[in-house]
Coordinates of C-alpha atoms in Angstrom, one line a residue:
X1 CA -51.0 -66.4 -32.7
X2 CA -49.2 -64.4 -35.3
X3 CA -47.9 -60.9 -34.9
X4 CA -50.6 -59.6 -37.1
X5 CA -53.2 -61.2 -34.9
X6 CA -51.8 -59.7 -31.7
X7 CA -52.0 -56.4 -33.2
X8 CA -55.9 -56.7 -33.5
X9 CA -56.7 -58.2 -30.2
X10 CA -59.8 -56.4 -28.7
X11 CA -59.1 -53.9 -25.8
X12 CA -60.2 -55.0 -22.3
X13 CA -63.4 -53.5 -21.0
X14 CA -63.1 -50.6 -18.5
X15 CA -63.8 -51.7 -14.9
X16 CA -62.3 -55.2 -15.4
X17 CA -59.4 -56.2 -13.1
X18 CA -56.9 -56.3 -15.9
X19 CA -58.2 -52.9 -17.3
X20 CA -57.3 -51.3 -14.0
X21 CA -53.9 -52.9 -14.0
X22 CA -53.2 -51.8 -17.4
X23 CA -54.5 -48.2 -16.7
X24 CA -52.2 -48.0 -13.5
X25 CA -49.2 -49.2 -15.7
X26 CA -50.0 -46.6 -18.4
X27 CA -50.3 -43.7 -15.8
X28 CA -47.1 -44.7 -14.3
X29 CA -45.4 -44.4 -17.6
X30 CA -47.4 -41.3 -18.6
X31 CA -46.8 -39.1 -15.5
X32 CA -43.1 -38.7 -15.8
X33 CA -43.5 -37.7 -19.5
X34 CA -46.1 -35.1 -18.6
X35 CA -44.0 -33.6 -15.9
X36 CA -41.0 -33.5 -18.0
X37 CA -42.9 -31.8 -20.8
X38 CA -44.2 -29.2 -18.4
X39 CA -40.8 -28.4 -17.2
X40 CA -39.7 -27.9 -20.8
X41 CA -42.7 -25.8 -21.7
X42 CA -42.8 -23.6 -18.6
X43 CA -39.1 -23.3 -18.1
X44 CA -39.1 -25.2 -14.8
X45 CA -35.9 -26.7 -13.6
X46 CA -36.1 -30.2 -12.1
X47 CA -35.7 -30.2 -8.4
X48 CA -32.9 -32.3 -7.3
X49 CA -32.8 -33.3 -3.5
X50 CA -30.2 -31.3 -2.0
X51 CA -27.6 -32.8 0.3
X52 CA -27.9 -31.4 4.0
X53 CA -25.0 -28.9 4.7
X54 CA -22.7 -29.9 7.4
X55 CA -23.5 -28.3 10.8
X56 CA -21.3 -25.5 11.8
X57 CA -22.1 -25.4 15.4
X58 CA -24.4 -25.9 18.4
X59 CA -25.8 -23.7 21.1
X60 CA -24.7 -25.5 24.2
X61 CA -25.6 -22.5 26.5
X62 CA -26.7 -23.1 30.1
X63 CA -29.5 -21.5 31.9
X64 CA -30.5 -18.0 30.7
X65 CA -28.1 -17.6 28.0
X66 CA -28.2 -18.2 24.3
X67 CA -26.2 -18.2 21.0
X68 CA -27.9 -16.9 17.9
X69 CA -27.1 -15.5 14.3
X70 CA -26.2 -11.8 14.5
X71 CA -28.8 -9.5 12.9
X72 CA -26.1 -8.4 10.4
X73 CA -25.9 -11.8 8.9
X74 CA -22.3 -12.0 10.0
X75 CA -21.3 -14.2 12.7
X76 CA -23.1 -14.9 15.9
X77 CA -24.2 -13.4 19.3
X78 CA -23.4 -14.7 22.6
X79 CA -25.8 -13.4 25.2
X80 CA -26.5 -13.9 28.9
X81 CA -29.1 -12.4 31.2
X82 CA -29.2 -11.5 34.8
X83 CA -31.6 -14.2 35.7
X84 CA -31.0 -16.3 38.9
X85 CA -31.4 -19.9 38.3
X86 CA -31.8 -23.2 40.4
X87 CA -28.6 -25.3 40.6
X88 CA -28.4 -28.3 38.4
X89 CA -27.9 -27.3 34.8
X90 CA -24.2 -27.2 35.2
X91 CA -22.0 -30.3 35.8
X92 CA -20.9 -28.4 39.0
X93 CA -23.4 -26.6 41.5
X94 CA -23.4 -23.4 39.8
X95 CA -26.6 -21.3 39.1
X96 CA -25.2 -18.7 36.7
X97 CA -25.6 -18.1 32.9
X98 CA -23.1 -19.1 30.3
X99 CA -23.4 -18.7 26.6
X100 CA -21.5 -21.6 24.7
X101 CA -21.1 -22.0 21.0
X102 CA -19.9 -25.6 20.2
X103 CA -18.1 -25.8 16.9
X104 CA -18.7 -29.1 15.1
X105 CA -16.4 -31.2 12.9
X106 CA -13.3 -31.2 15.1
X107 CA -13.9 -34.7 16.9
X108 CA -10.6 -36.8 16.8
X109 CA -8.4 -33.9 15.5
X110 CA -4.9 -34.6 16.6
X111 CA -3.8 -31.8 19.0
X112 CA -0.5 -31.8 17.1
X113 CA -2.4 -30.4 14.1
X114 CA -3.6 -27.4 16.1
X115 CA -1.6 -24.4 15.0
X116 CA -3.7 -21.2 14.9
X117 CA -6.9 -19.9 16.7
X118 CA -8.7 -16.7 16.0
X119 CA -11.5 -14.7 17.5
X120 CA -12.8 -11.4 16.3
X121 CA -15.5 -9.8 18.3
X122 CA -17.2 -6.5 19.5
X123 CA -19.1 -5.7 22.5
X124 CA -22.9 -5.1 22.1
X125 CA -23.8 -4.6 25.8
X126 CA -22.6 -5.1 29.2
X127 CA -18.9 -5.2 30.5
X128 CA -16.2 -5.4 27.8
X129 CA -12.9 -6.1 29.7
X130 CA -9.5 -4.6 29.7
X131 CA -8.8 -4.2 25.9
X132 CA -11.6 -1.9 25.0
X133 CA -10.9 1.9 25.0
X134 CA -11.3 3.2 27.7
X135 CA -10.2 0.1 29.4
X136 CA -12.8 -1.7 31.8
X137 CA -12.4 -4.2 34.6
X138 CA -11.7 -7.9 33.8
X139 CA -14.9 -9.9 33.3
X140 CA -15.8 -13.4 32.4
X141 CA -18.2 -12.0 29.9
X142 CA -15.5 -11.5 27.3
X143 CA -15.3 -14.5 24.9
X144 CA -12.7 -17.3 25.6
X145 CA -12.1 -20.9 24.3
X146 CA -12.3 -24.3 25.9
X147 CA -10.9 -27.3 24.2
X148 CA -11.9 -30.7 25.2
X149 CA -8.8 -33.0 24.8
X150 CA -8.3 -36.7 25.3
X151 CA -4.8 -36.8 26.3
X152 CA -4.4 -40.6 26.1
X153 CA -6.6 -40.9 22.9
X154 CA -9.7 -43.1 23.3
X155 CA -8.2 -46.3 22.2
X156 CA -5.2 -46.2 24.5
X157 CA -5.0 -49.1 27.0
X158 CA -5.3 -46.6 29.9
X159 CA -8.6 -45.5 28.6
X160 CA -9.6 -41.7 28.1
X161 CA -8.1 -39.0 29.9
X162 CA -10.2 -36.0 29.0
X163 CA -8.9 -32.7 30.1
X164 CA -10.4 -29.2 29.4
X165 CA -7.7 -26.7 28.0
X166 CA -8.2 -23.0 28.1
X167 CA -6.8 -20.4 25.8
X168 CA -7.5 -17.0 24.1
X169 CA -8.7 -15.7 27.5
X170 CA -8.1 -12.1 28.9
X171 CA -9.8 -12.7 32.4
X172 CA -6.6 -13.7 34.2
X173 CA -3.5 -11.8 35.4
X174 CA -2.0 -9.8 32.6
X175 CA 1.1 -12.2 32.3
X176 CA -1.2 -15.4 32.2
X177 CA -3.7 -13.9 29.9
X178 CA -0.9 -12.8 27.5
X179 CA 0.7 -16.2 27.6
X180 CA -2.5 -17.9 26.3
X181 CA -3.5 -15.5 23.4
X182 CA -2.8 -12.0 22.5
X183 CA -5.6 -9.4 22.0
X184 CA -5.4 -6.3 19.9
X185 CA -7.7 -3.4 19.3
X186 CA -8.2 -1.8 15.8
X187 CA -9.1 1.5 17.5
X188 CA -12.8 1.0 17.0
X189 CA -13.1 -1.5 19.9
X190 CA -13.3 -4.3 17.5
X191 CA -11.0 -6.8 19.1
X192 CA -8.9 -9.7 17.6
X193 CA -7.7 -12.5 19.8
X194 CA -4.8 -14.6 18.3
X195 CA -3.3 -18.0 19.6
X196 CA -0.3 -19.7 17.9
X197 CA 1.0 -23.1 19.0
X198 CA 4.6 -22.0 18.7
X199 CA 4.0 -18.8 20.8
X200 CA 1.4 -19.4 23.3
X201 CA 0.5 -22.0 25.9
X202 CA -2.7 -23.4 27.5
X203 CA -4.2 -23.7 30.9
X204 CA -5.1 -27.2 32.1
X205 CA -8.3 -27.1 34.0
X206 CA -8.0 -28.9 37.4
X207 CA -4.2 -28.7 37.5
X208 CA -3.4 -28.9 41.2
X209 CA 0.5 -28.8 41.2
X210 CA 1.0 -32.4 40.9
X211 CA -1.4 -33.9 38.3
X212 CA 0.1 -32.5 35.1
X213 CA 0.2 -35.1 32.2
X214 CA 3.4 -37.0 32.0
X215 CA 4.7 -34.8 35.1
X216 CA 5.4 -31.8 32.9
X217 CA 6.0 -28.6 34.5
X218 CA 4.3 -25.2 33.7
X219 CA 6.3 -22.7 31.7
X220 CA 4.8 -19.9 33.6
X221 CA 3.3 -20.1 37.2
X222 CA 2.0 -17.3 39.3
X223 CA 0.5 -19.4 42.1
X224 CA -1.0 -22.9 42.8
X225 CA -4.3 -22.4 41.1
X226 CA -4.8 -24.0 37.6
X227 CA -5.7 -20.5 36.5
X228 CA -2.1 -19.4 37.3
X229 CA -0.2 -22.1 35.5
X230 CA 0.5 -22.1 31.7
X231 CA 1.8 -25.1 30.0
X232 CA 3.5 -25.3 26.6
X233 CA 1.7 -27.2 23.9
X234 CA 5.1 -28.7 22.6
X235 CA 5.7 -30.2 26.2
X236 CA 2.1 -31.5 26.4
X237 CA 2.6 -33.2 23.0
X238 CA 5.9 -34.7 24.2
X239 CA 4.1 -36.3 27.2
X240 CA 0.9 -37.2 25.2
X241 CA 1.8 -37.6 21.5
X242 CA -1.5 -39.2 20.7
X243 CA -3.6 -36.5 22.4
X244 CA -6.6 -35.4 20.2
X245 CA -9.7 -33.1 20.4
X246 CA -12.8 -35.0 21.3
X247 CA -16.6 -34.5 21.4
X248 CA -17.4 -35.5 24.9
X249 CA -19.1 -35.3 28.2
X250 CA -16.1 -33.6 29.9
X251 CA -17.3 -33.7 33.6
X252 CA -15.9 -30.0 33.9
X253 CA -18.1 -28.1 36.5
X254 CA -18.5 -25.1 34.3
X255 CA -20.0 -27.0 31.3
X256 CA -23.6 -28.4 30.8
X257 CA -24.6 -31.4 33.0
X258 CA -24.5 -34.7 31.3
X259 CA -24.3 -33.2 27.8
X260 CA -22.0 -34.3 25.0
X261 CA -20.5 -31.3 23.6
X262 CA -18.3 -30.4 20.6
X263 CA -14.5 -30.3 21.3
X264 CA -14.1 -26.5 20.8
X265 CA -16.4 -24.3 22.8
X266 CA -16.5 -20.6 22.6
X267 CA -17.8 -19.1 25.9
X268 CA -19.1 -16.0 27.5
X269 CA -20.1 -16.1 31.3
X270 CA -19.6 -18.8 33.7
X271 CA -21.4 -21.0 36.3
X272 CA -21.7 -18.1 38.6
X273 CA -22.4 -15.3 36.1
X274 CA -25.7 -13.4 36.5
X275 CA -25.5 -10.1 34.3
X276 CA -27.2 -9.1 31.1
X277 CA -24.5 -8.6 28.3
X278 CA -24.1 -9.6 24.7
X279 CA -21.1 -10.1 22.4
X280 CA -20.9 -10.0 18.7
X281 CA -18.4 -12.7 17.4
X282 CA -17.7 -11.9 13.8
X283 CA -15.0 -14.5 13.2
X284 CA -13.9 -17.7 14.8
X285 CA -11.3 -19.8 13.1
X286 CA -9.0 -22.8 13.6
X287 CA -5.9 -23.1 11.3
X288 CA -7.5 -20.5 9.0
X289 CA -10.8 -22.3 8.6
X290 CA -13.9 -20.6 9.8
X291 CA -15.9 -22.4 12.5
X292 CA -19.1 -20.1 12.2
X293 CA -22.3 -20.6 10.1

């Protein structure tokens, strides 16, 4: 058949199978064109699927506690209540309330790259600790940091050795608290907590006087409890050069039972705390990078 003959072939009858197939093909070609014309005529912008933004953090709170965005639109709020709970939600046997914000994106960060930590917060309700004016009693309600660290690194032959390091905490004796972070007040009870690797140390949860990594000794010791012994980060890295932050189930008694948490945890309260209070955290940073939504 010639080209001219093809051009005058009679159209298929509506309702036939071939017609329906042709009709479907035509519609598939037509619809995008119609939509494109409508966008141009009405000034619509074609919608492109958006990539989901990275998650800043998780609410890992235990029992009657929570983390939520602050009503100002800046930062987050750590809140606990006075509720009495049944035991079981913590790794240990506690029944208290603990607000925990887990900062995402730090899994496998070498501990050697940790240089600076920063918390800026204000009290909203409840006890506020020794750095507000007028000063109040020490309280576990003030924000502090837990770092989950694999001292062996997960691929080491000995297997993972996950420890919890504590810093930026003003809840201990003055000498110990100042050795793991410094807190300043701008005069309006807006508190800034700073930690520097070249200036401050860390506590190692569970240290009993003989189980320090690599046999290192504390640079400051006020007693036998792990809460009274400060270790230098430099010494820790000499003993464990491959140490890195990890998202993990730590086994620590003050953290959620059987829950894998992010490597950096901002906490308020503990496994025995039963008091209503709230803290507004405006900034949380690592090495100058914000960890808040």
